Coordinates of C-alpha atoms and ligand atoms in Angstrom, one line a residue:
X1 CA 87.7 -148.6 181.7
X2 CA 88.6 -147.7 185.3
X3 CA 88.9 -149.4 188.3
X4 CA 85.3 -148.7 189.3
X5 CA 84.3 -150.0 185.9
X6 CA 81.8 -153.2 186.2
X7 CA 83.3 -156.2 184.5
X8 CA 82.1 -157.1 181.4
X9 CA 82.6 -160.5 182.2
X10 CA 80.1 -163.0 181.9
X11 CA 80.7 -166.3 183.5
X12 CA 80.1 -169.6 182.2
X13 CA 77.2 -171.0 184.0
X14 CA 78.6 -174.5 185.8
X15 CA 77.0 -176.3 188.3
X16 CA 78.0 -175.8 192.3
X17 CA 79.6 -178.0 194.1
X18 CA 80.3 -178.2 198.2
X19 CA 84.3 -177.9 199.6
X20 CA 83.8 -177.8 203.8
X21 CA 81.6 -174.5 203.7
X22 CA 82.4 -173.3 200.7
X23 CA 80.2 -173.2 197.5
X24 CA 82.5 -173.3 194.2
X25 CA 80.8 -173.0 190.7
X26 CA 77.3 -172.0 190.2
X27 CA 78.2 -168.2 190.2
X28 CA 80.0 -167.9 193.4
X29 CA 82.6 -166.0 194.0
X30 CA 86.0 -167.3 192.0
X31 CA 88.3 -168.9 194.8
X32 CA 92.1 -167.8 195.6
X33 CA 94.2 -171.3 195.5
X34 CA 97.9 -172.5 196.6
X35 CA 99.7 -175.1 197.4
X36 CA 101.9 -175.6 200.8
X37 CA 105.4 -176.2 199.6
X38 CA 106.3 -178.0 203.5
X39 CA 106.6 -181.3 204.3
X40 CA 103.4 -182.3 204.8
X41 CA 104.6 -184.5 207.6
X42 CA 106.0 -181.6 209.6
X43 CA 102.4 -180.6 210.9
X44 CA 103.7 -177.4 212.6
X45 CA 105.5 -176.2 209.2
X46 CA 102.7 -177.0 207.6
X47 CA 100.2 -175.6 209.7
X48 CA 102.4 -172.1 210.0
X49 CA 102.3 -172.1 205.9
X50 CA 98.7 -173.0 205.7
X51 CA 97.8 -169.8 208.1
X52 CA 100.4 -167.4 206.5
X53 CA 98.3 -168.3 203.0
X54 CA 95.0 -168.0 204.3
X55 CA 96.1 -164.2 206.2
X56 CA 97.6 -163.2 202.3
X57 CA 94.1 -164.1 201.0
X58 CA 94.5 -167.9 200.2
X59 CA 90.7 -169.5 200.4
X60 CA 91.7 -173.3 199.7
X61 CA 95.0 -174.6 200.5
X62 CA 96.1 -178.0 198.7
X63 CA 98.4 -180.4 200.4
X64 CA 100.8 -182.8 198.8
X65 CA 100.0 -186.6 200.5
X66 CA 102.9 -189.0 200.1
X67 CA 102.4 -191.7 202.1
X68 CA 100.5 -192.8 204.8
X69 CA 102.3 -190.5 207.7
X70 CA 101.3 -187.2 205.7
X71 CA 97.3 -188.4 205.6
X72 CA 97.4 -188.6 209.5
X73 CA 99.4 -185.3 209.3
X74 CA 96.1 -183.5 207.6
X75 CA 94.1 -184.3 211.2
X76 CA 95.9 -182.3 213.1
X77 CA 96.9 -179.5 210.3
X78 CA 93.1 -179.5 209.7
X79 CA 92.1 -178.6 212.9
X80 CA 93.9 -175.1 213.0
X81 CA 92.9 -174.2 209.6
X82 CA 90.6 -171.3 209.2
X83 CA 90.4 -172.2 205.1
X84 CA 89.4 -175.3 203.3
X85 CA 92.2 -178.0 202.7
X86 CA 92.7 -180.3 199.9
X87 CA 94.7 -183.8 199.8
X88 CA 96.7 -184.3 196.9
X89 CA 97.3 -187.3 195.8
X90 CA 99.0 -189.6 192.7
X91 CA 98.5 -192.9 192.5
X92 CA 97.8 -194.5 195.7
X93 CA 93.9 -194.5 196.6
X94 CA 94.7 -195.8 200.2
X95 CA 96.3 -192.5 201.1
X96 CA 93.1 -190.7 199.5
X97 CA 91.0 -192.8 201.9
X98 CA 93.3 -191.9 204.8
X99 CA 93.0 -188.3 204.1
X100 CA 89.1 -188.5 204.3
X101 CA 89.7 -190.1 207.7
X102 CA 92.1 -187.3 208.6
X103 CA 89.1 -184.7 208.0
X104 CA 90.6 -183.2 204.5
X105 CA 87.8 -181.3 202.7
X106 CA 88.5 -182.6 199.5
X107 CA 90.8 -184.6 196.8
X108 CA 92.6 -184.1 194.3
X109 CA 93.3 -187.5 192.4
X110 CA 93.1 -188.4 188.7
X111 CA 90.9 -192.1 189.2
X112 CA 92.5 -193.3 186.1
X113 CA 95.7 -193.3 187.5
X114 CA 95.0 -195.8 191.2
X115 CA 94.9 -199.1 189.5
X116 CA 90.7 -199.6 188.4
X117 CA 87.3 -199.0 188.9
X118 CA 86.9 -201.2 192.1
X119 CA 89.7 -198.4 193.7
X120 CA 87.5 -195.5 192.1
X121 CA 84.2 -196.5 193.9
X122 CA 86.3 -197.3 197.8
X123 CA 87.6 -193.5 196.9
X124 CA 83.8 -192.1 195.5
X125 CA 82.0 -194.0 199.0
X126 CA 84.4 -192.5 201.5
X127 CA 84.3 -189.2 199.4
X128 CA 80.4 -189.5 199.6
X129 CA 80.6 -190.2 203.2
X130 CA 82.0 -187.1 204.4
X131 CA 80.6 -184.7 201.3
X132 CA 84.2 -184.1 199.6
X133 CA 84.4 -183.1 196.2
X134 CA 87.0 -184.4 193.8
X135 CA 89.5 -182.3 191.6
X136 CA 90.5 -184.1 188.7
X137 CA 93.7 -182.5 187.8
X138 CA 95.2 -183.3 184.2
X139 CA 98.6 -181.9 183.4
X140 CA 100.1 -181.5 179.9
X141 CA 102.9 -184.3 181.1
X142 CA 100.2 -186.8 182.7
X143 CA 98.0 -187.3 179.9
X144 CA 98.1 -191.0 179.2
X145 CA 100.0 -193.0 176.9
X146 CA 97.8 -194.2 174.5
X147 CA 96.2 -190.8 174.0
X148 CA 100.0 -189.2 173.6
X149 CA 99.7 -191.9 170.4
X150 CA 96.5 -191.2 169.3
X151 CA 97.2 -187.1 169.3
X152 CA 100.7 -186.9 168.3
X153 CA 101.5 -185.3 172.2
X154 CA 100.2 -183.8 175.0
X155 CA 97.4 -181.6 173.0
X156 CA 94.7 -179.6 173.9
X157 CA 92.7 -182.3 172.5
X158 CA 94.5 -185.4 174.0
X159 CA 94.2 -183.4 177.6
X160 CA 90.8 -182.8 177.2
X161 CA 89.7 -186.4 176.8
X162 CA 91.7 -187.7 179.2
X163 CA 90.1 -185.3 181.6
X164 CA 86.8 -187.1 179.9
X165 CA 87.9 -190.2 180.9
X166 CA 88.5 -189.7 184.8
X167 CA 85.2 -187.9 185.0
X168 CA 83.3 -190.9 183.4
X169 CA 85.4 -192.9 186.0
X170 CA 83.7 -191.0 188.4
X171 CA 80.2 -190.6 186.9
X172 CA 80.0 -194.7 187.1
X173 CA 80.1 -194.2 190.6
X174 CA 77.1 -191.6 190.4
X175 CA 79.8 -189.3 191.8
X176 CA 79.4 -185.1 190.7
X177 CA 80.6 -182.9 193.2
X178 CA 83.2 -183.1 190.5
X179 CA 85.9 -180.1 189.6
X180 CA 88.3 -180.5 187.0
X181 CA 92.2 -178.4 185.9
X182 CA 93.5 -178.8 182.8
X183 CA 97.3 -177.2 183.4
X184 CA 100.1 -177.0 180.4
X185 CA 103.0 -174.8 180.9
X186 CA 102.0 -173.4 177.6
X187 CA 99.5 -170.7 177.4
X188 CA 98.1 -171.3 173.9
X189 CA 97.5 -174.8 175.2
X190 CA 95.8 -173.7 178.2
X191 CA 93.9 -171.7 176.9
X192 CA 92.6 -174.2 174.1
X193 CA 92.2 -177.1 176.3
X194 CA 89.8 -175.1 178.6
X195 CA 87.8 -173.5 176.2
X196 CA 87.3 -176.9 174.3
X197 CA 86.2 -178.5 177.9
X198 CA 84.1 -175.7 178.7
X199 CA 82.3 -176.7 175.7
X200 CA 81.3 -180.4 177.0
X201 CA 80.6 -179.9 180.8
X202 CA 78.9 -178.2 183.1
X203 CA 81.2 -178.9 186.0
X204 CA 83.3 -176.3 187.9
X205 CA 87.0 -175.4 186.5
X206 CA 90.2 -174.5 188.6
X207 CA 92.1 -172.8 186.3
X208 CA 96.0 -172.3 186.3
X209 CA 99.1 -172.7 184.4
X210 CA 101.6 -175.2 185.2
X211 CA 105.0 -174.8 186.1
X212 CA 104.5 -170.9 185.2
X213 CA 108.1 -170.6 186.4
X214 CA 110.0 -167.8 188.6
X215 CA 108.2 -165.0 190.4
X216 CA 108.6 -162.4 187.1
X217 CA 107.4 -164.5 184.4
X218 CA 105.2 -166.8 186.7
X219 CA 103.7 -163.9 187.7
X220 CA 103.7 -162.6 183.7
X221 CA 102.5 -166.1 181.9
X222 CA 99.6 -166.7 184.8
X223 CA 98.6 -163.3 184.2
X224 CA 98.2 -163.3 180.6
X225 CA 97.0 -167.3 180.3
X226 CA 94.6 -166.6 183.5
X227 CA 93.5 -163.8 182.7
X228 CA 92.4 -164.2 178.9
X229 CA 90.3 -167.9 180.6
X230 CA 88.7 -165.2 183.2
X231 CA 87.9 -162.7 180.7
X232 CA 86.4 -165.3 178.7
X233 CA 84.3 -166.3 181.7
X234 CA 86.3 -169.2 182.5
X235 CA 87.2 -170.7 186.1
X236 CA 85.9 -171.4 189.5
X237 CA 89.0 -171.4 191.4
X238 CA 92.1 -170.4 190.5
X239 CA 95.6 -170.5 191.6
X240 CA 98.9 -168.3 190.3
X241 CA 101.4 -171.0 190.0
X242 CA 105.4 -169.7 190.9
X243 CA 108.6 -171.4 191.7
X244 CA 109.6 -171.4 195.7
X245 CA 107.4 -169.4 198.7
X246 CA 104.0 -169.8 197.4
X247 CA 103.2 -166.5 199.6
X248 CA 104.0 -164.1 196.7
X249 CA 101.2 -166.3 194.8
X250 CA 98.2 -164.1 196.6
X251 CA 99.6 -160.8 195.6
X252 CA 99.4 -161.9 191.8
X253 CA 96.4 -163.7 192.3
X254 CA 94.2 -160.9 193.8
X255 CA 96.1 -158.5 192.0
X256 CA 94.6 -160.1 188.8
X257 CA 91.1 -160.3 189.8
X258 CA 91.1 -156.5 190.8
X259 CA 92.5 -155.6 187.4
X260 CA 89.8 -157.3 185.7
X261 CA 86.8 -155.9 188.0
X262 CA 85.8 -159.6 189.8
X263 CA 86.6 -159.4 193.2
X264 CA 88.9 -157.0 195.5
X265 CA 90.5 -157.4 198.6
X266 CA 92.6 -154.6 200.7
X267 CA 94.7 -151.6 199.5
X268 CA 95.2 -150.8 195.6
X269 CA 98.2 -148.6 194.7
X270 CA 99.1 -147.1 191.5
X271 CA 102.8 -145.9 191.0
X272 CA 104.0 -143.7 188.4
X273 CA 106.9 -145.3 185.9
X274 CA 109.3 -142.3 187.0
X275 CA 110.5 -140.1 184.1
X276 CA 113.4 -137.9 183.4
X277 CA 111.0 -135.3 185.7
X278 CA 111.8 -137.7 188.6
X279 CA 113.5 -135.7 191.8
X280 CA 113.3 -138.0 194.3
X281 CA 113.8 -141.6 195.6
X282 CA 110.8 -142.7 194.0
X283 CA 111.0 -146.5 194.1
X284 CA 112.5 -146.5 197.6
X285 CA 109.2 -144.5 198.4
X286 CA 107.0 -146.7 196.4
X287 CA 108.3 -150.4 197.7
X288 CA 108.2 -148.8 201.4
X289 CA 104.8 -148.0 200.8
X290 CA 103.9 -151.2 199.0
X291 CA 105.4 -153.0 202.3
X292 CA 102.9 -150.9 204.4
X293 CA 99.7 -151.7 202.5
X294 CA 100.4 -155.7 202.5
X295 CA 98.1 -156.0 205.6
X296 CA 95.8 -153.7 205.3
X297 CA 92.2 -155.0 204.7
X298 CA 90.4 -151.9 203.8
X299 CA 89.8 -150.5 200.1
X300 CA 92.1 -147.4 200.4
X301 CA 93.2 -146.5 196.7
X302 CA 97.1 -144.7 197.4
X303 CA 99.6 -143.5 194.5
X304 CA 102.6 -142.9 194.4
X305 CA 103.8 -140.0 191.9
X306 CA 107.2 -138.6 190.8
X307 CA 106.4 -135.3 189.8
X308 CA 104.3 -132.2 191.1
X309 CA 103.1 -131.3 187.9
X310 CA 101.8 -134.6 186.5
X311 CA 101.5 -136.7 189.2
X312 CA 98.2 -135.9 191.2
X313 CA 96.0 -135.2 187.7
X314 CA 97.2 -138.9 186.8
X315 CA 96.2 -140.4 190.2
X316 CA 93.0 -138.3 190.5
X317 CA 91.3 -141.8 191.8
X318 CA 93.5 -142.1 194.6
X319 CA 92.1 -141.4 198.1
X320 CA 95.7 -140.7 198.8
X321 CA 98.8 -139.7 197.0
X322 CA 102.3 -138.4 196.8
X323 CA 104.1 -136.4 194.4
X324 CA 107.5 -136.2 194.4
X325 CA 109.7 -132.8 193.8
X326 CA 113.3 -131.3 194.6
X327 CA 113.8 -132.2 198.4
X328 CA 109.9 -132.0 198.9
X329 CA 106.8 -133.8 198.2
X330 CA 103.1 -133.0 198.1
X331 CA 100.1 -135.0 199.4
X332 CA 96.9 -135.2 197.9
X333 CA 93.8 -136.7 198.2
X334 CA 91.3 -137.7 195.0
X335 CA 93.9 -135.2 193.0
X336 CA 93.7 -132.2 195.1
X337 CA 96.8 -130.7 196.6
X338 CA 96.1 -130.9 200.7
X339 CA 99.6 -130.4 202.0
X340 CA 103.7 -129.5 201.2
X341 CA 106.4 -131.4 203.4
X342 CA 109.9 -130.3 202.9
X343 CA 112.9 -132.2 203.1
X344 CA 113.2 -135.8 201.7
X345 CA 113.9 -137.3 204.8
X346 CA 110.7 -136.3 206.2
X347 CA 108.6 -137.4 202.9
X348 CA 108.0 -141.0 203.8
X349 CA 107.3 -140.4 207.9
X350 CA 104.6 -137.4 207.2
X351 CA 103.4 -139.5 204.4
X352 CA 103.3 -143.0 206.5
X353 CA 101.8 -140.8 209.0
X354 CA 99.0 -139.3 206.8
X355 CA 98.1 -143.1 205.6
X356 CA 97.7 -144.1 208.8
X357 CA 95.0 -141.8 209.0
X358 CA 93.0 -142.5 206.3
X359 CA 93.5 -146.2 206.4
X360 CA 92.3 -145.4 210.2
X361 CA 88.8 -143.4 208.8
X362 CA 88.3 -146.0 206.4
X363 CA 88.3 -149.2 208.8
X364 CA 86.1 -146.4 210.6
X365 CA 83.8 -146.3 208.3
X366 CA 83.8 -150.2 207.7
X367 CA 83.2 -151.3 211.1
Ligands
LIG401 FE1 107.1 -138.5 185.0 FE2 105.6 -137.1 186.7 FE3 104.4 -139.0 185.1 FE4 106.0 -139.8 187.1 S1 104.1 -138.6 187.3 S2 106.1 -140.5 185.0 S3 107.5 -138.2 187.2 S4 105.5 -137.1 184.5

């Protein structure tokens, strides 16, 4: 299967439900999430965060609300966001209510967790009120306490019916625009929990790991855990959970939906391992190049090759490439040799040069 391969995958049907403009479930596109790591309180951090996410390819950003000061925050941080936002909130229904005021497009709040049912239905009218949708979010750690007894821990099973039990919260309220996580920092855990809920509703699933760690095997355990749920048809919205500048996030994110044929955004680039064939500053080349493509929008394929000999036949998908050789380089396009530039120094500027181009005749050819 190559990149142009259609995906296999078949998604589980689940009914739609509205965030601001945005349809989730119901077949629609699976949604890029992340969470602002700012103080929510300090509206221009947060609003600076919120637009550096949404320009990486975030399409719902999540906010953390810890008292009342942070719900007003969400007016103002609202107003200059281009992409859906979402309050999140433990414990405290008020600041749920005060986020609704503040414009947020949706919750996310467990309703078993803000003191009883007459809490549940002040939070399900004002949610009704506006149209906001409600993520109930169940985390290996949060599961309650009588179901940690009843399932010897934090199982798949024991998450599962807790989730069970905020969404019949909510469904006494005649409340559906309903989405529901069920994160474990273990991927066998995940994994079951989700496919056992996918069994018993129909309602749309964010699906993520939780505290997936550092940016390598964050990057490594939401890959694998997210991508065996997607390839299994699993999840609505998704989001790549690692420690520190949630930024990196969207590269994994995307980068994991391309690789499994669902959706694509901007440049792809392939890079060659480098070998004991390997006559030039290969990875300099290839992280300079990476930098380059971070903005670019259009679907321009580019590789990045040690070797002559090898390198253009194995990138033969590539609009553009570059193989490496002693003090030279050669540039091809779809595998085919088009041009020789000598002298390392010169590699990266004629190349940077030649992407320009064709990055150039592709947006042409977009517009
Ligand atoms: Fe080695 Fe050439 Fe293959 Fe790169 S493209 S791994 S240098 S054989």
């Amino acid at each position: 299967m190559n990149a142009e391969t259609p995906s296999p995958i078949v998604r589980r049907k689940t009914r739609a439900i509205r965030l601001g403009d945005m349809l989730i479930g119901g077949g629609n596109p699976i949604r890029v999430q992340s969470m602002t790591n700012t103080d929510t309180r300090d509206v221009q951090a947060s609003i600076a965060q919120v637009l550096a996410l949404a320009e990486a390819g975030c399409e719902i950003v999540r906010l953390a609300v810890l008292d009342e000061d942070a719900a007003r925050a969400l007016k103002e941080i609202k107003a200059a966001s281009p992409v859906p936002l979402i309050a999140d909130i433990h414990f405290d229904h008020r600041l749920a209510l005060a986020s609704l005021e503040a414009g947020v497009d949706g919750l996310r709040i467990n309703p078993g967790n803000i003191g009883g049912q007459d809490k549940v239905a002040a939070v399900v009218h004002a949610a009704k009120a506006v149209g906001a949708p409600i993520r109930i979010g169940v985390n290996s750690g949060s599961v309650e306490r009588h179901l940690l007894e009843k399932f010897g821990g934090p199982t798949p099973e024991a998450m599962v019916e807790s989730a069970l039990g905020h969404v019949r919260m909510l469904e006494d309220e005649n409340f559906d625009q309903i989405k529901i996580s069920l994160k474990s920092s273990s991927v066998p855990a995940t994994i079951a929990a989700y496919t056992r809920l996918a069994d018993v509703v129909d309602y749309p699933l964010h699906i993520g790991i939780t505290e997936a760690g550092t940016p390598l095997r964050g990057a490594t355990k939401s890959g694998v855990g997210l991508g065996i749920l997607l390839w299994m048809g699993i999840g609505d919205t998704l989001r790549v959970s690692l420690t520190g500048d949630p930024l990196p996030e969207m590269d994994v994110a995307w980068e994991l939906l391309r690789c499994l044929g669902i959706r694509r955004r901007g440049a792809e680039m392939v890079s060659c391992p480098t070998c004991g064939r390997t006559e030039i500053d290969l990875a300099g080349l290839a992280q300079a190049v990476e930098q380059k493509l971070r903005g670019v929008q259009v679907p321009v394929k580019v590789a990045v090759m040690g070797c002559v000999v090898n390198g253009p036949g194995e990138a033969r998908e590539a609009d553009i490439g570059l193989a490496g050789g002693r003090d030279c380089a050669v540039i091809f396009r779809k595998g085919e040799v088009v041009r020789k530039v000598r002298g390392e120094a010169n590699v990266l500027t004629e190349f940077m040069n030649e992407l320009d181009q064709i990055i150039q005749e592709f947006e042409n050819r977009c517009a």
